[in-house]
PDB file of C-alpha atoms in Angstrom:
ATOM      1  CA  MET A   1     271.348 -27.677  40.402  1.00 65.00           C
ATOM      2  CA  MET A   2     268.367 -29.272  42.708  1.00 78.00           C
ATOM      3  CA  ARG A   3     270.994 -30.280  45.252  1.00 81.00           C
ATOM      4  CA  ALA A   4     272.016 -26.682  45.522  1.00 76.00           C
ATOM      5  CA  LEU A   5     268.686 -25.499  45.989  1.00 83.00           C
ATOM      6  CA  VAL A   6     267.809 -28.048  48.654  1.00 87.00           C
ATOM      7  CA  ILE A   7     270.926 -27.129  50.454  1.00 86.00           C
ATOM      8  CA  PHE A   8     269.931 -23.335  50.076  1.00 82.00           C
ATOM      9  CA  ALA A   9     266.672 -24.026  51.614  1.00 87.00           C
ATOM     10  CA  GLY A  10     267.866 -26.085  54.303  1.00 89.00           C
ATOM     11  CA  LEU A  11     270.120 -23.427  55.478  1.00 88.00           C
ATOM     12  CA  LEU A  12     267.491 -20.791  55.257  1.00 86.00           C
ATOM     13  CA  ALA A  13     265.104 -23.076  57.364  1.00 90.00           C
ATOM     14  CA  LEU A  14     267.850 -23.574  59.911  1.00 91.00           C
ATOM     15  CA  TRP A  15     268.495 -19.961  60.209  1.00 88.00           C
ATOM     16  CA  GLN A  16     264.846 -19.177  60.817  1.00 87.00           C
ATOM     17  CA  GLY A  17     264.675 -22.130  63.246  1.00 90.00           C
ATOM     18  CA  VAL A  18     267.583 -20.498  65.375  1.00 88.00           C
ATOM     19  CA  VAL A  19     266.025 -17.244  65.233  1.00 88.00           C
ATOM     20  CA  SER A  20     262.606 -18.643  66.238  1.00 88.00           C
ATOM     21  CA  LEU A  21     263.885 -21.068  69.042  1.00 89.00           C
ATOM     22  CA  SER A  22     266.472 -18.518  70.607  1.00 85.00           C
ATOM     23  CA  GLY A  23     264.292 -15.666  70.548  1.00 84.00           C
ATOM     24  CA  ALA A  24     267.126 -13.211  69.560  1.00 83.00           C
ATOM     25  CA  PRO A  25     266.188  -9.747  69.003  1.00 87.00           C
ATOM     26  CA  PRO A  26     266.482  -8.360  65.368  1.00 85.00           C
ATOM     27  CA  TYR A  27     269.476  -6.085  66.503  1.00 85.00           C
ATOM     28  CA  ILE A  28     271.430  -9.359  67.236  1.00 87.00           C
ATOM     29  CA  LEU A  29     270.226 -11.912  64.689  1.00 88.00           C
ATOM     30  CA  PRO A  30     267.550 -10.974  62.125  1.00 91.00           C
ATOM     31  CA  GLY A  31     265.715 -13.700  60.482  1.00 89.00           C
ATOM     32  CA  PRO A  32     265.782 -14.399  56.611  1.00 91.00           C
ATOM     33  CA  VAL A  33     262.686 -12.252  55.952  1.00 91.00           C
ATOM     34  CA  PRO A  34     264.150  -8.872  57.211  1.00 91.00           C
ATOM     35  CA  VAL A  35     267.414  -9.651  55.624  1.00 92.00           C
ATOM     36  CA  ALA A  36     265.750 -10.438  52.393  1.00 93.00           C
ATOM     37  CA  GLU A  37     263.624  -7.107  52.721  1.00 94.00           C
ATOM     38  CA  ALA A  38     266.924  -5.191  53.122  1.00 93.00           C
ATOM     39  CA  LEU A  39     268.626  -6.917  50.058  1.00 93.00           C
ATOM     40  CA  TRP A  40     265.729  -5.939  48.108  1.00 94.00           C
ATOM     41  CA  GLN A  41     265.262  -2.296  49.153  1.00 93.00           C
ATOM     42  CA  ARG A  42     269.111  -1.536  49.243  1.00 93.00           C
ATOM     43  CA  SER A  43     269.952  -3.490  46.303  1.00 93.00           C
ATOM     44  CA  ASP A  44     271.454  -0.757  44.308  1.00 94.00           C
ATOM     45  CA  LEU A  45     273.910   0.202  47.308  1.00 95.00           C
ATOM     46  CA  ILE A  46     274.794  -3.522  47.993  1.00 95.00           C
ATOM     47  CA  LEU A  47     275.569  -4.497  44.388  1.00 95.00           C
ATOM     48  CA  GLY A  48     277.778  -1.273  43.833  1.00 94.00           C
ATOM     49  CA  HIS A  49     279.903  -2.270  46.878  1.00 95.00           C
ATOM     50  CA  ALA A  50     279.757  -5.834  45.714  1.00 96.00           C
ATOM     51  CA  ALA A  51     281.362  -5.012  42.335  1.00 96.00           C
ATOM     52  CA  THR A  52     284.101  -3.244  44.194  1.00 95.00           C
ATOM     53  CA  THR A  53     284.966  -6.317  46.259  1.00 95.00           C
ATOM     54  CA  LEU A  54     284.600  -8.552  43.308  1.00 95.00           C
ATOM     55  CA  ALA A  55     287.115  -6.270  41.213  1.00 95.00           C
ATOM     56  CA  GLU A  56     289.602  -6.577  44.297  1.00 94.00           C
ATOM     57  CA  ILE A  57     289.217 -10.120  44.582  1.00 95.00           C
ATOM     58  CA  LEU A  58     289.640 -10.975  40.890  1.00 95.00           C
ATOM     59  CA  LEU A  59     292.658  -8.762  40.607  1.00 96.00           C
ATOM     60  CA  GLY A  60     294.217 -10.271  43.625  1.00 94.00           C
ATOM     61  CA  LEU A  61     293.620 -13.666  42.477  1.00 94.00           C
ATOM     62  CA  ALA A  62     295.239 -12.832  39.132  1.00 95.00           C
ATOM     63  CA  ILE A  63     298.326 -11.296  40.610  1.00 95.00           C
ATOM     64  CA  GLY A  64     298.683 -13.770  43.369  1.00 93.00           C
ATOM     65  CA  THR A  65     298.356 -16.406  40.843  1.00 94.00           C
ATOM     66  CA  VAL A  66     301.187 -15.195  38.327  1.00 95.00           C
ATOM     67  CA  PHE A  67     303.396 -14.530  41.196  1.00 93.00           C
ATOM     68  CA  GLY A  68     302.999 -17.786  42.592  1.00 92.00           C
ATOM     69  CA  ALA A  69     303.274 -19.649  39.585  1.00 93.00           C
ATOM     70  CA  ALA A  70     306.523 -17.863  38.800  1.00 92.00           C
ATOM     71  CA  ALA A  71     307.742 -18.627  42.298  1.00 91.00           C
ATOM     72  CA  ALA A  72     307.146 -22.267  41.879  1.00 91.00           C
ATOM     73  CA  LEU A  73     308.707 -22.155  38.649  1.00 90.00           C
ATOM     74  CA  ALA A  74     311.773 -20.421  39.980  1.00 88.00           C
ATOM     75  CA  LEU A  75     312.139 -22.897  42.934  1.00 87.00           C
ATOM     76  CA  SER A  76     311.842 -25.995  40.713  1.00 84.00           C
ATOM     77  CA  TRP A  77     314.180 -24.658  37.804  1.00 80.00           C
ATOM     78  CA  SER A  78     317.174 -23.528  39.818  1.00 76.00           C
ATOM     79  CA  ALA A  79     318.758 -25.313  42.689  1.00 75.00           C
ATOM     80  CA  ARG A  80     320.612 -22.136  43.579  1.00 79.00           C
ATOM     81  CA  VAL A  81     317.543 -20.181  43.946  1.00 78.00           C
ATOM     82  CA  ARG A  82     315.833 -22.395  46.075  1.00 80.00           C
ATOM     83  CA  PRO A  83     317.746 -21.977  49.275  1.00 80.00           C
ATOM     84  CA  TRP A  84     317.345 -18.336  48.973  1.00 80.00           C
ATOM     85  CA  LEU A  85     313.615 -18.069  48.125  1.00 81.00           C
ATOM     86  CA  LEU A  86     312.452 -20.753  50.340  1.00 79.00           C
ATOM     87  CA  PRO A  87     313.226 -18.990  53.584  1.00 80.00           C
ATOM     88  CA  VAL A  88     311.542 -15.898  52.191  1.00 78.00           C
ATOM     89  CA  LEU A  89     308.274 -17.813  51.730  1.00 78.00           C
ATOM     90  CA  VAL A  90     308.461 -19.348  55.117  1.00 76.00           C
ATOM     91  CA  ILE A  91     309.034 -16.057  56.675  1.00 77.00           C
ATOM     92  CA  SER A  92     306.132 -14.472  54.544  1.00 71.00           C
ATOM     93  CA  GLN A  93     303.702 -16.819  56.240  1.00 73.00           C
ATOM     94  CA  ALA A  94     305.261 -16.739  59.684  1.00 75.00           C
ATOM     95  CA  VAL A  95     303.935 -13.184  59.887  1.00 77.00           C
ATOM     96  CA  PRO A  96     300.065 -13.056  59.893  1.00 78.00           C
ATOM     97  CA  VAL A  97     298.954 -11.835  56.766  1.00 75.00           C
ATOM     98  CA  PHE A  98     296.138  -9.833  58.618  1.00 78.00           C
ATOM     99  CA  ALA A  99     298.811  -7.984  60.638  1.00 82.00           C
ATOM    100  CA  LEU A 100     300.147  -6.560  57.240  1.00 84.00           C
ATOM    101  CA  ALA A 101     296.728  -5.050  56.294  1.00 85.00           C
ATOM    102  CA  PRO A 102     297.464  -1.730  58.182  1.00 86.00           C
ATOM    103  CA  VAL A 103     300.843  -1.584  56.684  1.00 87.00           C
ATOM    104  CA  LEU A 104     299.390  -2.122  53.237  1.00 87.00           C
ATOM    105  CA  VAL A 105     296.665   0.653  53.777  1.00 85.00           C
ATOM    106  CA  LEU A 106     299.468   2.938  55.056  1.00 85.00           C
ATOM    107  CA  TRP A 107     301.799   2.324  52.106  1.00 88.00           C
ATOM    108  CA  LEU A 108     299.111   2.175  49.337  1.00 88.00           C
ATOM    109  CA  GLY A 109     296.297   4.170  50.555  1.00 83.00           C
ATOM    110  CA  TYR A 110     292.470   3.544  51.169  1.00 84.00           C
ATOM    111  CA  GLY A 111     291.931   2.800  47.631  1.00 86.00           C
ATOM    112  CA  MET A 112     291.628  -0.634  45.627  1.00 90.00           C
ATOM    113  CA  ALA A 113     295.423  -1.210  45.702  1.00 91.00           C
ATOM    114  CA  SER A 114     295.735  -2.070  49.438  1.00 90.00           C
ATOM    115  CA  LYS A 115     292.996  -4.668  49.150  1.00 92.00           C
ATOM    116  CA  VAL A 116     294.352  -6.202  45.963  1.00 93.00           C
ATOM    117  CA  ALA A 117     297.668  -6.626  47.459  1.00 92.00           C
ATOM    118  CA  MET A 118     296.071  -8.206  50.715  1.00 91.00           C
ATOM    119  CA  ALA A 119     294.324 -10.703  48.544  1.00 91.00           C
ATOM    120  CA  ALA A 120     297.231 -11.422  46.297  1.00 92.00           C
ATOM    121  CA  LEU A 121     299.310 -12.058  49.613  1.00 90.00           C
ATOM    122  CA  ILE A 122     296.781 -14.613  50.837  1.00 90.00           C
ATOM    123  CA  ILE A 123     296.596 -16.322  47.591  1.00 91.00           C
ATOM    124  CA  PHE A 124     300.334 -16.372  46.570  1.00 91.00           C
ATOM    125  CA  PHE A 125     301.448 -19.229  48.992  1.00 88.00           C
ATOM    126  CA  PRO A 126     298.813 -21.672  48.285  1.00 90.00           C
ATOM    127  CA  VAL A 127     299.558 -21.408  44.716  1.00 93.00           C
ATOM    128  CA  THR A 128     303.223 -21.638  44.998  1.00 91.00           C
ATOM    129  CA  ALA A 129     303.237 -24.704  47.444  1.00 89.00           C
ATOM    130  CA  ALA A 130     300.868 -26.599  45.422  1.00 92.00           C
ATOM    131  CA  MET A 131     302.459 -26.009  42.114  1.00 92.00           C
ATOM    132  CA  PHE A 132     306.041 -26.560  43.482  1.00 90.00           C
ATOM    133  CA  ASP A 133     304.970 -29.760  44.772  1.00 90.00           C
ATOM    134  CA  GLY A 134     303.433 -30.813  41.505  1.00 89.00           C
ATOM    135  CA  LEU A 135     306.459 -29.838  39.651  1.00 88.00           C
ATOM    136  CA  ARG A 136     308.961 -31.859  41.840  1.00 86.00           C
ATOM    137  CA  ARG A 137     306.412 -34.839  42.092  1.00 84.00           C
ATOM    138  CA  THR A 138     306.619 -35.450  38.369  1.00 81.00           C
ATOM    139  CA  ASP A 139     306.834 -39.157  37.604  1.00 78.00           C
ATOM    140  CA  PRO A 140     310.478 -40.116  37.042  1.00 77.00           C
ATOM    141  CA  LEU A 141     309.545 -42.619  34.212  1.00 82.00           C
ATOM    142  CA  PHE A 142     308.138 -39.680  32.160  1.00 76.00           C
ATOM    143  CA  ILE A 143     311.164 -37.689  32.703  1.00 75.00           C
ATOM    144  CA  ASP A 144     313.490 -40.736  31.655  1.00 76.00           C
ATOM    145  CA  CYS A 145     311.488 -41.274  28.440  1.00 84.00           C
ATOM    146  CA  ALA A 146     311.657 -37.562  27.371  1.00 79.00           C
ATOM    147  CA  ARG A 147     315.403 -37.610  28.037  1.00 78.00           C
ATOM    148  CA  THR A 148     315.698 -40.790  25.945  1.00 81.00           C
ATOM    149  CA  LEU A 149     314.005 -39.030  23.192  1.00 77.00           C
ATOM    150  CA  GLY A 150     316.580 -36.087  23.427  1.00 76.00           C
ATOM    151  CA  ALA A 151     314.466 -33.408  25.496  1.00 75.00           C
ATOM    152  CA  GLY A 152     316.261 -30.784  26.999  1.00 76.00           C
ATOM    153  CA  ARG A 153     315.877 -29.200  30.248  1.00 75.00           C
ATOM    154  CA  LEU A 154     313.430 -26.434  28.804  1.00 77.00           C
ATOM    155  CA  ASP A 155     311.430 -29.191  27.039  1.00 80.00           C
ATOM    156  CA  LEU A 156     311.204 -31.198  29.945  1.00 80.00           C
ATOM    157  CA  LEU A 157     309.794 -28.272  31.934  1.00 77.00           C
ATOM    158  CA  LEU A 158     307.243 -27.301  29.165  1.00 77.00           C
ATOM    159  CA  HIS A 159     306.213 -30.724  27.928  1.00 80.00           C
ATOM    160  CA  VAL A 160     306.442 -33.066  30.892  1.00 84.00           C
ATOM    161  CA  ARG A 161     306.690 -31.171  34.243  1.00 85.00           C
ATOM    162  CA  LEU A 162     304.353 -28.427  33.639  1.00 88.00           C
ATOM    163  CA  PRO A 163     301.436 -30.685  32.291  1.00 87.00           C
ATOM    164  CA  ALA A 164     302.053 -33.119  34.976  1.00 87.00           C
ATOM    165  CA  ALA A 165     301.927 -30.106  37.664  1.00 89.00           C
ATOM    166  CA  LEU A 166     298.434 -29.078  36.227  1.00 90.00           C
ATOM    167  CA  PRO A 167     296.375 -31.113  38.693  1.00 90.00           C
ATOM    168  CA  ALA A 168     298.431 -29.613  41.741  1.00 91.00           C
ATOM    169  CA  PHE A 169     298.237 -26.141  40.364  1.00 93.00           C
ATOM    170  CA  ALA A 170     294.413 -26.598  39.867  1.00 93.00           C
ATOM    171  CA  SER A 171     293.945 -27.586  43.636  1.00 92.00           C
ATOM    172  CA  GLY A 172     296.152 -24.752  44.791  1.00 93.00           C
ATOM    173  CA  LEU A 173     294.129 -22.380  42.762  1.00 94.00           C
ATOM    174  CA  ARG A 174     290.932 -23.720  43.997  1.00 93.00           C
ATOM    175  CA  VAL A 175     292.177 -23.091  47.648  1.00 92.00           C
ATOM    176  CA  ALA A 176     293.260 -19.597  46.702  1.00 92.00           C
ATOM    177  CA  THR A 177     289.822 -18.778  45.297  1.00 93.00           C
ATOM    178  CA  ALA A 178     288.282 -19.962  48.548  1.00 91.00           C
ATOM    179  CA  VAL A 179     290.425 -17.637  50.619  1.00 90.00           C
ATOM    180  CA  ALA A 180     290.911 -14.654  48.280  1.00 90.00           C
ATOM    181  CA  PRO A 181     287.619 -12.728  49.632  1.00 92.00           C
ATOM    182  CA  ILE A 182     289.161 -13.123  53.249  1.00 89.00           C
ATOM    183  CA  GLY A 183     292.046 -10.733  52.089  1.00 87.00           C
ATOM    184  CA  ALA A 184     289.860  -8.142  50.281  1.00 90.00           C
ATOM    185  CA  ILE A 185     287.373  -7.945  53.255  1.00 92.00           C
ATOM    186  CA  VAL A 186     290.084  -7.615  56.040  1.00 90.00           C
ATOM    187  CA  GLY A 187     291.512  -4.812  53.894  1.00 88.00           C
ATOM    188  CA  GLU A 188     288.152  -2.959  53.761  1.00 91.00           C
ATOM    189  CA  TRP A 189     287.648  -3.314  57.387  1.00 89.00           C
ATOM    190  CA  VAL A 190     291.167  -1.868  58.013  1.00 87.00           C
ATOM    191  CA  GLY A 191     290.447   1.152  55.751  1.00 82.00           C
ATOM    192  CA  SER A 192     288.531   1.681  52.746  1.00 83.00           C
ATOM    193  CA  SER A 193     285.748   3.894  51.292  1.00 82.00           C
ATOM    194  CA  SER A 194     283.660   1.243  49.378  1.00 89.00           C
ATOM    195  CA  GLY A 195     283.261  -2.601  49.164  1.00 93.00           C
ATOM    196  CA  LEU A 196     281.100  -5.200  51.241  1.00 94.00           C
ATOM    197  CA  GLY A 197     283.431  -5.103  54.018  1.00 93.00           C
ATOM    198  CA  PHE A 198     283.219  -1.160  54.319  1.00 93.00           C
ATOM    199  CA  LEU A 199     279.226  -1.732  54.218  1.00 94.00           C
ATOM    200  CA  MET A 200     279.199  -4.474  56.779  1.00 94.00           C
ATOM    201  CA  LEU A 201     281.429  -2.150  59.275  1.00 92.00           C
ATOM    202  CA  HIS A 202     279.199   0.796  58.774  1.00 92.00           C
ATOM    203  CA  ALA A 203     275.995  -0.870  58.998  1.00 93.00           C
ATOM    204  CA  ASN A 204     277.054  -2.449  62.165  1.00 90.00           C
ATOM    205  CA  ALA A 205     278.159   0.917  63.444  1.00 88.00           C
ATOM    206  CA  ARG A 206     274.718   2.190  62.709  1.00 89.00           C
ATOM    207  CA  LEU A 207     272.832  -0.816  64.189  1.00 87.00           C
ATOM    208  CA  GLN A 208     271.559  -1.692  60.668  1.00 92.00           C
ATOM    209  CA  ILE A 209     271.732  -5.320  61.283  1.00 92.00           C
ATOM    210  CA  ASP A 210     269.773  -6.320  58.382  1.00 93.00           C
ATOM    211  CA  LEU A 211     271.680  -4.598  55.963  1.00 94.00           C
ATOM    212  CA  MET A 212     275.024  -5.855  57.484  1.00 94.00           C
ATOM    213  CA  PHE A 213     273.632  -9.338  57.054  1.00 94.00           C
ATOM    214  CA  ALA A 214     272.316  -8.650  53.669  1.00 95.00           C
ATOM    215  CA  ALA A 215     275.919  -7.657  52.676  1.00 95.00           C
ATOM    216  CA  LEU A 216     277.278 -10.800  54.240  1.00 94.00           C
ATOM    217  CA  PHE A 217     274.893 -12.939  52.347  1.00 93.00           C
ATOM    218  CA  THR A 218     275.919 -11.051  49.232  1.00 95.00           C
ATOM    219  CA  LEU A 219     279.525 -11.820  49.955  1.00 95.00           C
ATOM    220  CA  SER A 220     278.777 -15.485  50.568  1.00 92.00           C
ATOM    221  CA  ILE A 221     276.957 -15.799  47.413  1.00 92.00           C
ATOM    222  CA  LEU A 222     279.731 -13.981  45.556  1.00 94.00           C
ATOM    223  CA  ALA A 223     282.504 -16.116  47.092  1.00 93.00           C
ATOM    224  CA  VAL A 224     280.536 -19.361  46.086  1.00 91.00           C
ATOM    225  CA  SER A 225     279.881 -18.299  42.730  1.00 93.00           C
ATOM    226  CA  LEU A 226     283.543 -17.346  42.084  1.00 94.00           C
ATOM    227  CA  TYR A 227     284.790 -20.632  43.501  1.00 93.00           C
ATOM    228  CA  TYR A 228     282.550 -22.954  41.415  1.00 91.00           C
ATOM    229  CA  GLY A 229     283.000 -20.568  38.326  1.00 94.00           C
ATOM    230  CA  ILE A 230     286.948 -21.235  38.785  1.00 93.00           C
ATOM    231  CA  ASP A 231     286.323 -24.960  39.374  1.00 91.00           C
ATOM    232  CA  PHE A 232     284.351 -25.084  36.194  1.00 92.00           C
ATOM    233  CA  LEU A 233     286.931 -23.381  34.086  1.00 91.00           C
ATOM    234  CA  LEU A 234     289.614 -25.654  35.512  1.00 91.00           C
ATOM    235  CA  ARG A 235     287.424 -28.854  34.574  1.00 89.00           C
ATOM    236  CA  ALA A 236     287.032 -27.663  31.366  1.00 89.00           C
ATOM    237  CA  ALA A 237     290.729 -26.815  30.717  1.00 85.00           C
ATOM    238  CA  MET A 238     291.809 -30.316  31.988  1.00 83.00           C
ATOM    239  CA  PRO A 239     289.065 -32.777  31.125  1.00 78.00           C
ATOM    240  CA  TRP A 240     291.124 -35.557  31.962  1.00 70.00           C
ATOM    241  CA  GLN A 241     290.791 -34.678  35.666  1.00 66.00           C
ATOM    242  CA  ALA A 242     287.226 -33.777  35.561  1.00 55.00           C
ATOM    243  CA  GLY A 243     285.961 -37.134  36.733  1.00 51.00           C
ATOM    244  CA  GLU A 244     287.114 -40.498  38.394  1.00 45.00           C
ATOM    245  CA  ALA A 245     287.529 -43.485  36.387  1.00 42.00           C
ATOM    246  CA  ARG A 246     284.343 -45.648  36.117  1.00 44.00           C
ATOM    247  CA  PRO A 247     284.187 -49.364  36.340  1.00 43.00           C
ATOM    248  CA  THR A 248     283.500 -50.765  32.939  1.00 44.00           C
ATOM    249  CA  THR A 249     280.600 -53.453  32.866  1.00 45.00           C
ATOM    250  CA  ASN A 250     281.572 -56.756  31.279  1.00 47.00           C
ATOM    251  CA  THR A 251     278.877 -57.759  28.940  1.00 43.00           C
ATOM    252  CA  GLY A 252     280.606 -60.251  26.941  1.00 45.00           C
ATOM    253  CA  GLY A 253     280.979 -63.036  29.396  1.00 41.00           C
ATOM    254  CA  PHE A 254     284.571 -62.821  29.695  1.00 35.00           C
TER     255      PHE A 254
END
């Protein structure tokens, strides 16, 4: 906690230092004090838009994770599905996801659905790639031991390969959590009626730069909190991966 406060204070000091040394006018780069005032005075407005963006991110994260895990299981389970599904995954990443934002808004409208779909598309590939890599890198010794005990294909998946793939899945989910806000914000920039991206866009158009920075600051806090929240849950769910092994101290003289 103390480290986080020191880092936060250091970033604020750096921000104020850049503003003071550069002499940038407030409509280009406001200092921390005007942004804090805008954050306090317009807190109801900012928090209302932040709730919309948070809902979009969480729904996109849930949908993208479910579909990504399902795709990884399909790739791992069936050798016949793999040659058909892998090219689709590659093609989906060859087209920039941001270029799909106008299409999603056209198809799904200006409401929350298009932003959730955008976030889910960004999340989908990191989860799929990480979990599939974890599934196919299961230690062959574990698989051989399970087969010796009479484990079938489904038993191997549920009791050997899935547990072994959990650390890789957790890594993919952490990456997905870090990039999830990008999809929601880009979708809001393309077309929306609420959300932090919508607020930043309209504040910039009206030269309310302090409000724009306040919304950006709120988005940063939201994204960091979400990442560390997911990280905490993953560490709690997999305590054996929570920390590195510590060297033991030999006190017996041997």
